Coordinates of C-alpha atoms and ligand atoms in Angstrom, one line a residue:
Chain A
M1 CA 213.9 -17.1 218.5
S2 CA 210.6 -18.6 219.9
D3 CA 207.5 -18.4 217.6
L4 CA 205.9 -16.3 220.0
D5 CA 209.1 -13.9 220.1
T6 CA 208.5 -13.6 216.0
L7 CA 204.7 -13.3 216.4
K8 CA 205.1 -10.0 218.5
L9 CA 208.0 -8.7 216.2
K10 CA 205.7 -9.1 213.1
K11 CA 202.8 -7.3 215.3
I12 CA 205.0 -4.0 215.6
A13 CA 206.0 -4.2 212.2
V14 CA 202.6 -4.3 211.0
D15 CA 201.8 -1.4 213.5
C16 CA 204.7 0.5 212.3
R17 CA 204.5 0.6 208.6
I18 CA 200.6 1.6 209.6
D19 CA 201.7 4.6 211.5
M20 CA 204.3 5.4 209.1
L21 CA 202.2 5.6 206.1
K22 CA 199.8 7.9 208.3
A23 CA 202.6 10.2 209.2
L24 CA 203.9 10.5 205.5
A25 CA 200.5 11.2 204.9
N26 CA 200.1 14.0 207.3
A27 CA 202.9 15.5 206.4
Q28 CA 202.6 15.2 202.7
S29 CA 206.3 14.6 201.7
G30 CA 208.8 11.7 202.4
H31 CA 210.2 9.0 201.3
S32 CA 207.8 5.9 201.2
A33 CA 209.0 2.8 199.2
G34 CA 212.5 1.9 200.8
P35 CA 211.2 2.6 204.8
L36 CA 208.3 0.1 204.1
G37 CA 211.1 -2.2 203.0
I38 CA 212.9 -1.8 205.7
I39 CA 210.6 -2.2 208.7
E40 CA 211.2 -5.7 210.0
F41 CA 215.0 -4.5 210.2
F42 CA 214.5 -1.7 212.6
V43 CA 212.2 -3.5 214.7
A44 CA 214.7 -6.1 215.1
M45 CA 217.3 -3.4 216.0
Y46 CA 214.9 -1.9 218.4
F47 CA 213.0 -4.6 220.1
K48 CA 216.2 -7.4 219.8
I49 CA 219.4 -6.5 218.5
L50 CA 220.5 -3.5 219.9
H51 CA 221.8 -3.2 223.7
H52 CA 219.9 -0.1 224.5
D53 CA 217.4 2.2 226.7
P54 CA 214.5 4.3 225.2
K55 CA 214.4 6.1 228.9
N56 CA 218.3 7.1 229.1
P57 CA 219.5 7.5 225.7
L58 CA 222.8 8.3 226.4
L59 CA 223.6 5.4 228.2
P60 CA 227.1 4.4 228.1
D61 CA 227.6 1.2 226.8
R62 CA 224.7 1.4 224.8
D63 CA 225.4 0.0 220.7
R64 CA 225.4 2.4 218.3
F65 CA 223.3 2.3 215.7
I66 CA 224.2 5.1 212.5
L67 CA 221.5 5.7 210.1
S68 CA 223.5 6.3 206.8
A69 CA 221.3 7.1 204.7
G70 CA 218.8 9.5 206.4
H71 CA 216.0 9.3 204.1
Y72 CA 214.9 5.9 205.9
C73 CA 214.2 8.1 209.0
P74 CA 210.4 7.1 209.1
A75 CA 211.1 4.0 209.3
M76 CA 213.5 4.4 212.1
Y77 CA 211.5 6.8 214.2
V78 CA 208.7 5.0 214.1
A79 CA 210.1 2.1 215.5
M80 CA 212.1 4.4 218.0
A81 CA 208.6 5.5 218.9
H82 CA 207.1 2.1 219.6
S83 CA 209.9 1.5 221.5
G84 CA 209.4 3.8 224.0
Y85 CA 211.8 6.5 223.1
F86 CA 208.9 9.6 221.8
P87 CA 205.0 9.5 221.3
V88 CA 203.9 7.6 218.6
Q89 CA 201.6 10.1 218.0
E90 CA 203.8 13.1 218.0
F91 CA 205.4 11.5 215.3
I92 CA 202.6 10.7 213.3
K93 CA 201.3 14.4 213.8
T94 CA 204.4 16.0 213.4
L95 CA 206.9 14.3 210.7
R96 CA 207.9 17.0 208.5
Q97 CA 206.0 19.5 209.9
F98 CA 207.4 23.0 210.3
E99 CA 208.9 23.5 213.8
T100 CA 209.0 19.1 214.6
R101 CA 211.7 17.5 216.5
F102 CA 211.3 14.8 213.4
Q103 CA 213.1 16.3 210.5
G104 CA 213.0 15.4 206.9
H105 CA 216.3 13.9 207.8
P106 CA 217.3 12.7 211.3
H107 CA 219.5 15.2 213.2
N108 CA 221.2 14.3 216.4
L109 CA 220.3 17.7 218.4
A110 CA 216.6 17.8 217.5
L111 CA 215.9 14.0 218.8
P112 CA 216.9 11.7 221.7
G113 CA 218.4 8.4 220.6
I114 CA 219.9 9.5 217.1
E115 CA 223.4 9.3 217.3
T116 CA 224.2 11.5 214.3
T117 CA 222.8 13.7 211.3
S118 CA 222.5 11.9 208.1
G119 CA 220.6 13.1 204.7
P120 CA 223.7 13.6 202.3
L121 CA 224.3 9.9 201.2
G122 CA 227.5 8.2 202.2
Q123 CA 228.5 10.3 205.5
G124 CA 227.1 8.1 208.1
I125 CA 228.9 5.0 207.2
S126 CA 232.1 6.7 207.9
Q127 CA 231.3 8.5 211.4
A128 CA 230.2 4.5 212.1
V129 CA 233.9 3.5 211.7
G130 CA 235.0 6.2 213.8
M131 CA 232.7 5.0 216.5
A132 CA 234.1 1.5 216.3
L133 CA 237.7 3.3 216.2
A134 CA 236.4 5.2 219.6
A135 CA 235.5 1.8 221.3
K136 CA 238.2 0.0 220.1
I137 CA 240.4 3.0 221.5
D138 CA 238.6 3.0 224.7
K139 CA 238.6 -1.0 225.0
K140 CA 235.0 -0.6 224.7
N141 CA 232.7 -3.8 224.3
H142 CA 229.3 -2.1 222.7
R143 CA 229.2 -3.0 219.0
V144 CA 228.7 -0.8 216.5
Y145 CA 225.7 -1.1 213.6
C146 CA 224.7 0.8 210.4
L147 CA 222.4 0.8 208.0
T148 CA 223.2 1.9 203.9
T149 CA 221.7 1.2 201.0
D150 CA 222.5 0.3 197.6
G151 CA 221.8 3.6 195.8
E152 CA 224.4 4.7 198.4
S153 CA 227.1 2.5 197.4
Q154 CA 227.6 4.3 194.5
E155 CA 228.9 7.2 196.4
G156 CA 233.0 6.5 196.8
Q157 CA 232.7 7.8 200.0
V158 CA 231.1 4.4 201.0
W159 CA 234.3 2.3 199.9
E160 CA 236.5 4.9 201.5
A161 CA 234.9 4.2 204.6
L162 CA 234.7 0.2 203.6
M163 CA 238.3 0.2 202.6
W164 CA 239.6 1.8 205.7
A165 CA 237.2 -0.8 208.4
G166 CA 238.3 -4.0 206.3
G167 CA 241.9 -3.3 205.9
K168 CA 242.0 -2.7 209.8
N169 CA 239.6 -5.5 210.7
L170 CA 237.4 -3.4 212.7
D171 CA 235.4 -6.1 214.1
N172 CA 233.2 -4.4 216.2
L173 CA 231.3 -2.8 213.1
T174 CA 228.4 -4.6 211.5
A175 CA 227.0 -2.9 208.6
Y176 CA 223.7 -4.0 206.8
I177 CA 222.9 -2.8 203.4
D178 CA 219.2 -2.6 202.1
R179 CA 219.5 -4.1 199.0
N180 CA 215.7 -3.1 197.5
F181 CA 217.1 -2.5 194.2
I182 CA 215.7 1.0 193.3
Q183 CA 216.8 3.8 194.0
I184 CA 215.3 7.4 192.6
D185 CA 216.0 7.2 188.4
G186 CA 214.8 3.8 188.7
N187 CA 216.5 0.1 189.3
T188 CA 219.7 0.3 190.6
E189 CA 220.7 -2.1 188.1
D190 CA 219.6 0.3 185.2
V191 CA 221.4 3.5 187.1
L192 CA 224.6 2.0 188.0
P193 CA 225.4 -1.9 188.7
L194 CA 226.3 -2.5 192.0
E195 CA 226.7 -6.4 191.5
P196 CA 228.2 -8.6 192.0
L197 CA 227.8 -6.8 195.7
A198 CA 228.3 -9.8 198.2
D199 CA 231.9 -10.1 196.3
K200 CA 233.0 -6.9 196.6
Y201 CA 232.2 -6.3 199.8
R202 CA 234.4 -9.4 200.4
A203 CA 237.4 -8.0 198.1
F204 CA 237.4 -5.6 200.7
N205 CA 238.1 -7.6 203.8
W206 CA 234.3 -8.0 204.6
H207 CA 232.4 -11.2 206.1
V208 CA 229.5 -11.1 204.2
I209 CA 226.3 -13.0 205.2
E210 CA 222.7 -12.9 202.6
V211 CA 219.2 -13.0 204.4
D212 CA 215.9 -12.4 203.5
G213 CA 215.3 -8.8 205.6
H214 CA 211.7 -9.5 206.2
N215 CA 212.9 -12.6 208.3
F216 CA 213.4 -12.0 211.8
Q217 CA 215.1 -15.1 212.6
Q218 CA 217.3 -14.5 210.0
I219 CA 218.4 -10.7 210.9
T220 CA 219.0 -12.1 214.7
E221 CA 221.2 -14.9 213.2
A222 CA 223.1 -13.1 211.1
T223 CA 224.1 -10.2 213.4
D224 CA 224.8 -13.5 216.2
E225 CA 227.4 -14.8 213.6
A226 CA 228.9 -11.2 213.0
K227 CA 230.1 -10.6 216.5
A228 CA 232.0 -14.2 216.1
V229 CA 233.8 -12.6 212.9
H230 CA 237.4 -10.8 213.6
R231 CA 236.5 -8.7 210.7
P232 CA 234.0 -6.2 209.9
T233 CA 230.7 -7.8 208.8
M234 CA 228.2 -6.9 205.7
I235 CA 224.7 -8.1 206.1
I236 CA 222.9 -8.0 203.0
L237 CA 218.9 -7.3 203.7
H238 CA 217.2 -8.6 200.4
T239 CA 214.2 -6.7 200.6
I240 CA 211.1 -5.4 198.8
P241 CA 210.9 -2.2 198.4
G242 CA 206.8 -0.9 199.6
K243 CA 206.3 -4.2 201.1
D244 CA 202.9 -5.2 202.3
V245 CA 201.3 -2.4 200.0
K246 CA 200.9 -4.2 196.8
E247 CA 200.8 -0.6 194.9
I248 CA 204.3 0.9 196.2
E249 CA 205.9 -2.9 196.1
N250 CA 208.8 -3.0 193.9
D251 CA 207.7 0.7 192.2
Y252 CA 210.9 2.8 192.2
T253 CA 208.3 6.0 191.2
W254 CA 207.4 5.7 195.0
H255 CA 211.1 6.4 196.4
G256 CA 210.2 10.0 197.1
R257 CA 206.6 10.7 197.9
P258 CA 203.7 10.1 200.4
P259 CA 201.0 8.3 200.0
T260 CA 198.2 11.1 199.3
H261 CA 195.0 10.9 202.0
D262 CA 192.8 8.7 199.3
E263 CA 195.8 6.3 198.5
L264 CA 196.2 6.2 202.9
K265 CA 192.5 5.2 202.9
K266 CA 193.0 2.1 200.6
F267 CA 196.5 1.1 202.3
L268 CA 195.5 0.8 205.6
P269 CA 192.6 -1.9 205.1
E270 CA 195.5 -4.2 203.7
L271 CA 197.7 -3.8 206.7
E272 CA 195.0 -4.4 209.0
K273 CA 194.1 -7.3 207.3
I274 CA 198.0 -8.5 207.2
K275 CA 197.4 -8.2 211.2
K276 CA 194.5 -9.7 212.0
S277 CA 195.9 -12.7 209.5
L278 CA 198.7 -12.8 212.2
Chain B
M1 CA 202.9 59.1 189.6
S2 CA 201.7 55.4 190.8
F3 CA 204.6 52.9 191.0
K4 CA 206.1 51.3 188.1
L5 CA 208.5 48.7 186.7
N6 CA 211.0 50.1 184.5
P7 CA 209.3 49.9 181.1
K8 CA 213.4 49.3 179.4
M9 CA 213.1 45.9 181.0
F10 CA 209.9 44.5 179.9
L11 CA 208.8 42.8 183.0
N12 CA 205.3 41.2 183.4
Q13 CA 203.5 43.8 185.0
K14 CA 201.0 41.3 186.5
V15 CA 203.5 40.4 189.0
L16 CA 202.5 43.8 190.9
E17 CA 198.7 42.3 191.3
K18 CA 198.1 38.8 190.5
P19 CA 201.5 37.8 189.9
E20 CA 201.3 34.4 187.1
M21 CA 203.3 31.8 189.2
E22 CA 206.0 29.2 187.1
L23 CA 208.5 26.5 188.9
H24 CA 211.8 28.0 189.1
R25 CA 214.0 25.1 188.1
L26 CA 211.5 24.3 184.9
G27 CA 213.4 27.0 183.2
F28 CA 216.2 25.2 183.6
G29 CA 215.0 21.9 182.2
E30 CA 213.5 24.1 179.2
G31 CA 216.8 26.3 178.4
L32 CA 219.0 23.3 178.5
L33 CA 216.1 21.2 175.8
E34 CA 217.1 24.4 173.5
A35 CA 220.4 24.5 174.3
G36 CA 221.0 20.8 173.0
K37 CA 218.9 21.2 170.5
K38 CA 221.2 24.6 168.9
N39 CA 224.6 22.7 170.1
E40 CA 225.3 19.0 169.6
A41 CA 228.2 19.6 172.2
V42 CA 225.7 20.2 174.7
V43 CA 226.1 17.0 176.9
G44 CA 224.0 16.4 180.2
L45 CA 225.2 14.5 183.2
C46 CA 223.1 14.2 186.6
C47 CA 223.6 11.6 189.7
D48 CA 220.5 10.2 190.3
L49 CA 218.3 13.3 190.1
T50 CA 216.8 13.6 186.5
G51 CA 213.4 14.4 187.2
S52 CA 214.1 17.0 190.3
T53 CA 216.5 18.8 188.5
K54 CA 214.4 18.7 185.3
M55 CA 217.0 17.3 183.3
D56 CA 214.7 15.1 182.3
L57 CA 213.1 16.8 179.1
F58 CA 216.9 16.9 177.8
A59 CA 217.3 13.2 178.7
K60 CA 214.4 12.5 176.8
E61 CA 215.1 14.1 173.7
F62 CA 218.8 13.6 173.5
P63 CA 219.4 9.9 175.5
E64 CA 223.2 9.4 173.7
R65 CA 223.8 12.8 174.9
F66 CA 222.5 12.0 178.6
I67 CA 224.9 10.5 181.1
E68 CA 223.1 9.0 184.3
V69 CA 226.4 8.8 186.5
G70 CA 224.7 7.2 189.7
I71 CA 224.9 8.9 193.0
A72 CA 228.4 10.6 192.5
E73 CA 228.9 13.9 192.5
Q74 CA 232.7 13.5 192.8
N75 CA 232.7 11.7 189.7
M76 CA 230.5 13.2 187.9
I77 CA 232.5 16.5 188.3
G78 CA 235.1 14.7 186.9
I79 CA 233.7 12.8 183.9
A80 CA 232.1 16.7 183.0
A81 CA 236.0 17.9 183.1
G82 CA 237.0 15.2 181.3
L83 CA 234.1 15.4 178.5
A84 CA 235.2 19.6 178.6
L85 CA 238.7 18.3 177.8
E86 CA 237.2 16.4 174.4
G87 CA 235.2 19.3 173.1
K88 CA 232.0 18.6 175.2
I89 CA 229.8 21.4 176.6
P90 CA 228.8 19.8 180.3
F91 CA 225.6 20.7 182.4
A92 CA 226.3 18.5 185.6
S93 CA 223.4 18.7 188.1
S94 CA 222.3 17.4 190.9
Y95 CA 220.9 19.5 194.3
A96 CA 223.3 22.3 195.6
V97 CA 224.3 21.0 198.8
F98 CA 225.7 18.3 196.8
N99 CA 226.8 19.7 194.3
P100 CA 228.7 21.9 194.8
G101 CA 228.5 20.9 198.4
R102 CA 230.4 17.5 198.1
S103 CA 232.6 18.1 194.8
W104 CA 233.9 21.5 195.9
D105 CA 237.1 20.1 195.3
Q106 CA 236.5 19.0 191.8
I107 CA 235.1 21.9 190.9
R108 CA 238.2 23.9 192.4
V109 CA 240.5 21.9 190.5
S110 CA 239.5 20.0 187.9
V111 CA 237.1 22.6 186.5
C112 CA 238.3 26.2 187.9
Y113 CA 242.2 25.5 188.0
S114 CA 242.2 23.8 184.2
K115 CA 239.7 26.0 183.1
T116 CA 237.5 23.4 182.0
N117 CA 234.3 24.6 179.9
V118 CA 231.4 22.8 182.9
K119 CA 228.8 24.0 183.7
I120 CA 227.5 23.2 187.4
I121 CA 224.0 23.0 188.1
G122 CA 222.9 23.5 191.8
A123 CA 219.0 22.7 191.9
H124 CA 216.9 23.0 195.0
A125 CA 218.8 25.7 196.2
G126 CA 217.7 27.4 199.2
I127 CA 215.5 27.5 202.4
S128 CA 212.4 26.8 200.1
V129 CA 213.1 23.0 199.9
G130 CA 211.0 22.9 202.6
K131 CA 210.6 19.8 204.4
D132 CA 213.8 17.6 203.5
G133 CA 215.2 20.0 206.5
A134 CA 218.2 21.0 206.8
T135 CA 220.6 18.8 205.3
H136 CA 219.2 19.2 201.6
Q137 CA 219.2 22.9 201.8
G138 CA 221.9 24.2 200.0
L139 CA 222.9 27.8 201.7
E140 CA 226.6 27.7 201.4
D141 CA 226.8 27.3 197.7
I142 CA 227.3 30.7 196.6
A143 CA 230.2 31.8 199.4
S144 CA 231.8 28.1 198.7
I145 CA 232.1 28.7 194.9
R146 CA 232.6 32.7 195.3
A147 CA 236.1 32.2 196.7
L148 CA 236.8 29.7 193.7
P149 CA 238.8 31.8 190.7
S150 CA 237.9 31.8 187.3
I151 CA 234.1 30.7 187.7
T152 CA 231.1 32.8 187.2
I153 CA 228.0 32.3 189.6
L154 CA 224.5 32.6 188.3
A155 CA 221.2 33.1 190.4
P156 CA 218.4 33.8 188.3
A157 CA 215.4 35.5 189.4
D158 CA 212.8 33.3 188.0
Y159 CA 211.4 30.6 185.8
D160 CA 211.9 32.9 182.1
E161 CA 215.3 34.1 183.6
N162 CA 216.5 30.7 185.1
K163 CA 216.0 30.1 181.1
K164 CA 217.9 32.6 179.8
A165 CA 220.9 32.1 182.3
T166 CA 221.0 28.3 181.0
L167 CA 221.5 29.1 177.6
A168 CA 223.5 31.8 177.9
S169 CA 225.5 29.2 179.8
A170 CA 226.0 26.7 176.6
K171 CA 227.1 29.6 174.8
F172 CA 229.7 31.1 177.4
I173 CA 233.0 29.4 177.5
G174 CA 234.4 28.8 180.6
P175 CA 233.0 27.3 184.2
I176 CA 229.7 28.6 185.2
Y177 CA 228.0 27.8 188.6
L178 CA 224.0 28.3 187.8
R179 CA 221.7 27.8 191.0
F180 CA 218.0 27.9 191.5
G181 CA 215.2 26.6 193.2
R182 CA 212.5 24.1 193.5
E183 CA 209.7 25.9 194.2
V184 CA 207.2 27.9 192.2
V185 CA 208.4 31.5 192.0
P186 CA 206.5 34.9 190.3
K187 CA 206.9 35.6 186.7
I188 CA 209.2 38.8 186.9
T189 CA 210.7 38.7 183.7
T190 CA 209.1 38.2 180.3
S191 CA 211.0 36.5 177.0
Q192 CA 211.9 40.2 175.8
T193 CA 213.5 41.2 179.6
P194 CA 217.1 41.5 178.4
F195 CA 220.1 39.5 180.7
A196 CA 223.6 39.4 179.7
I197 CA 226.0 37.5 182.1
G198 CA 227.5 39.8 184.0
K199 CA 225.4 42.5 183.9
A200 CA 223.3 43.8 186.8
K201 CA 219.6 45.8 185.7
I202 CA 218.0 48.4 187.1
F203 CA 214.1 46.6 187.5
V204 CA 212.8 49.6 189.6
E205 CA 214.2 53.0 189.5
G206 CA 214.1 54.9 192.7
E207 CA 216.1 57.4 194.6
D208 CA 216.0 56.8 198.0
V209 CA 217.5 53.5 198.9
T210 CA 219.1 50.7 196.6
V211 CA 217.6 46.7 197.3
V212 CA 220.1 44.6 195.0
A213 CA 218.5 41.1 195.0
C214 CA 218.9 37.7 193.3
G215 CA 216.8 34.4 192.8
P216 CA 213.7 34.2 194.6
L217 CA 214.2 37.2 196.8
V218 CA 213.9 39.5 193.5
F219 CA 209.9 39.6 194.0
E220 CA 210.2 40.1 197.7
A221 CA 212.5 43.3 196.6
I222 CA 209.6 44.4 194.2
K223 CA 207.4 43.6 196.9
A224 CA 209.0 45.9 199.0
A225 CA 209.4 48.4 197.2
Q226 CA 205.7 48.8 195.7
A227 CA 204.8 48.6 199.5
L228 CA 207.0 51.8 200.5
Y229 CA 206.2 53.7 197.5
P230 CA 205.8 57.0 197.0
K231 CA 207.2 57.6 201.0
I232 CA 210.3 55.5 199.9
K233 CA 211.4 55.5 196.6
V234 CA 213.2 52.3 196.3
E235 CA 215.6 51.4 193.3
V236 CA 215.5 47.7 192.6
I237 CA 218.6 45.8 191.6
N238 CA 218.4 42.4 190.0
S239 CA 221.9 41.1 189.8
P240 CA 221.4 37.5 188.6
T241 CA 225.3 37.2 188.2
I242 CA 227.0 37.2 191.7
K243 CA 230.3 37.2 190.1
P244 CA 231.6 38.6 188.9
L245 CA 229.9 41.5 190.2
D246 CA 228.3 44.6 188.2
C247 CA 230.2 46.6 190.8
D248 CA 229.5 49.1 188.2
T249 CA 225.9 49.4 188.4
I250 CA 226.0 49.0 191.8
V251 CA 227.9 52.1 192.8
K252 CA 226.3 53.9 190.3
S253 CA 223.6 53.6 192.1
A254 CA 224.6 53.5 195.9
K255 CA 225.5 56.8 194.4
K256 CA 222.2 58.3 193.6
T257 CA 220.6 56.6 196.9
G258 CA 223.6 56.3 199.8
A259 CA 222.4 53.2 201.0
V260 CA 222.1 49.7 200.2
V261 CA 220.4 46.7 200.8
T262 CA 221.0 43.2 199.4
A263 CA 218.5 40.5 199.7
E264 CA 218.9 36.7 198.6
E265 CA 218.2 32.9 200.0
A266 CA 221.6 32.3 200.9
Q267 CA 223.9 32.8 203.6
I268 CA 225.0 36.7 203.8
I269 CA 228.4 35.7 204.9
G270 CA 230.2 35.0 200.7
G271 CA 227.0 35.6 199.2
L272 CA 225.4 38.5 197.0
G273 CA 225.1 39.9 200.4
G274 CA 229.2 40.0 201.0
A275 CA 229.8 40.3 197.3
V276 CA 228.1 43.6 197.2
A277 CA 229.2 44.6 200.6
E278 CA 233.1 44.0 199.5
C279 CA 232.4 46.1 196.2
L280 CA 230.9 49.2 197.9
S281 CA 233.4 49.3 200.8
E282 CA 236.1 49.4 198.4
N283 CA 234.5 51.8 195.8
Y284 CA 232.2 54.0 197.4
P285 CA 231.1 53.1 201.1
V286 CA 227.7 53.8 202.2
P287 CA 225.3 51.8 205.0
I288 CA 224.4 48.4 204.2
H289 CA 222.2 45.9 205.5
R290 CA 221.9 42.4 204.5
V291 CA 218.5 40.2 203.9
G292 CA 219.7 36.8 204.0
I293 CA 220.1 33.5 206.0
K294 CA 222.3 34.9 209.2
D295 CA 224.9 32.7 209.8
T296 CA 222.5 29.5 210.6
F297 CA 221.4 26.0 209.1
G298 CA 217.6 25.9 208.0
E299 CA 215.3 23.3 209.3
T300 CA 212.1 21.3 208.6
G301 CA 208.8 22.7 207.1
G302 CA 206.7 24.4 204.7
P303 CA 208.7 26.7 202.2
D304 CA 206.6 30.1 203.5
N305 CA 206.8 29.4 207.1
L306 CA 210.9 29.0 206.3
M307 CA 210.9 32.1 204.6
K308 CA 209.3 34.1 207.6
K309 CA 211.1 32.1 209.9
Y310 CA 214.4 33.0 208.7
G311 CA 213.5 36.7 207.3
L312 CA 213.5 36.8 203.7
K313 CA 210.1 38.2 203.0
S314 CA 209.4 41.8 201.9
D315 CA 208.5 42.6 205.7
N316 CA 212.1 41.9 206.3
I317 CA 213.5 44.2 203.1
I318 CA 211.3 47.0 204.4
T319 CA 212.5 46.8 208.1
A320 CA 216.0 47.1 206.2
V321 CA 215.2 49.6 204.1
K322 CA 213.7 51.9 207.2
E323 CA 217.1 51.0 208.9
V324 CA 219.2 51.7 206.1
I325 CA 217.8 55.0 205.6
L326 CA 218.5 56.1 209.4
M327 CA 221.9 55.5 209.2
K328 CA 222.4 57.5 205.5
K329 CA 224.5 60.8 206.5
Ligands
TPP401 C1 225.0 13.0 198.5 C2 223.9 12.8 198.3 N1 223.0 12.8 196.8 C3 222.3 12.7 196.3 C4 221.2 12.6 197.5 C5 219.9 12.7 196.8 N2 219.0 11.5 197.0 C6 218.4 11.0 198.1 S1 217.8 9.2 198.8 C7 218.7 9.3 196.8 C8 218.8 7.3 196.1 C9 218.7 6.6 197.4 O1 219.3 5.3 196.7 P1 218.8 4.0 197.6 O2 218.9 4.7 199.1 O3 218.7 2.8 197.3 O4 217.1 4.8 197.5 P2 215.4 3.6 198.0 O5 216.2 2.2 198.3 O6 215.4 4.2 198.7 O7 214.9 3.9 197.0 C10 219.3 10.2 196.2 C11 219.9 9.8 195.0 C12 221.1 12.8 198.2 N3 220.7 12.6 199.8 N4 222.8 12.6 199.0
MG402 MG1 217.6 1.1 197.2

């Protein structure tokens, strides 16, 4: 990836953070910490990695992207909006509002480009396995990508899905886990330890790559590496929840709350400053 | 004569003019804390929702009796059943959509079939969950649990009744499913209002039509009765126990009024509406109208907008009352 490419993506990422915080503040409801930390991933997905067409969301040979941890949807919505699926302003103004297309958790029938509904943790990853399997049956070449989270990994269903995909060498499936170490009740290792996480995936016959989840180059390179492996790949994204808003960074109490309007006024200049520095 | 609440129920009179509001779920939190103080066998389990289910009150006071299970509702019910088999009284909480939503098979066998003394807590039940949207609005919990043998289902009307239901659950031996909402609801009952598992209570006496309600819809039913008075005298029955339903009380009222409306913040198919319809059609058939969620999913939005759109307000009860009266022979 060229330096120019990276710069472009970085700029988009700041804009996404700004617009997402505005939407969350308008909604006065929703999740801040996780979504702020995963912005680079979604920007990489919708601007670099996915073979897709925002103007033709049902493109038959598109890559499939499944968000398993549905509460991350503001980050997905904002990146999709910036990539051309729907108007950014509509997202900012109507996220989580009455009769919106931008449901509190993503719904396949509410918005174009959403492959499936999620929210109840653990369900998406199994569906990703099903979609990857369908591609195999139909001898299609598109890839299936899925984002899961560390808290979500406490659900048994996640491991049932991983066991199946690993056991059956489902190599057209690449999953990513947002390893941000937080969930609602605290830090993941205090709530229920997940480590050694990478070893668990390996034991399930997954190829594992660990990257800095805020580094576009590392995310895209790992994604390319996965394409050449004859097993499913899990890319562990090490991220900072709340990234680039100092007050939110690494603080699990921000898991499920939006900024107030006053807090928004405080946070936006921080992000504007980063934008100028690029 | 002016409209009045049944004096024998010691209800909060303010509910008729300027209701006092309190978090529905706080009743559970405080009730569990009190139950924990009374009985050492009480333990609490939660799946990463300790604050929002209000189990944090218990967890802070009794850290050694609180089990953070992580996000694993199926495992939580299994662990709870194991604890119950060893003499504990586990309260296992999450949101109603996940518990019993995800943990239903474990509830069916490890709890109901084995008759383990597990208390299943479904918080954030109903459409008033609001902005999280359809995935998080527990509307089928009553129907799915009603089909299971040997479990009791409680859906208290407000904060105080939720507290009483929690305390009564701790004393009761056997599986219980307790469901309640996220939001503030008017305080209808007081600490003196009688509560017993298995009993429905007449909150407003009337003779023209019966409204059987549970949960936050009890308030809407009282409002409807007040608005219709004195033209139509509505009898309002609060039925916090959905299973086993207090069929005697409901049939007795139906014999007096000859028409029944049910009201609940859940699917009417298999919900309180379904239960009342089954009870009456087998024992004393009268015309019935059911207010509740009508075979549809919810959506994102503010609780009040959703309660209106999905027909869960006193106006909807008023319409149902008028229609059902026309069907009387
Ligand atoms: C089956 C299920 N149980 C519980 C929840 C409630 N819930 C929503 S997000 C969440 C924490 C998830 O952990 P993680 O994704 O790591 O959170 P974050 O990093 O965003 O703080 C929980 C328990 C849910 N959505 N689904
Ligand atoms: Mg996390």
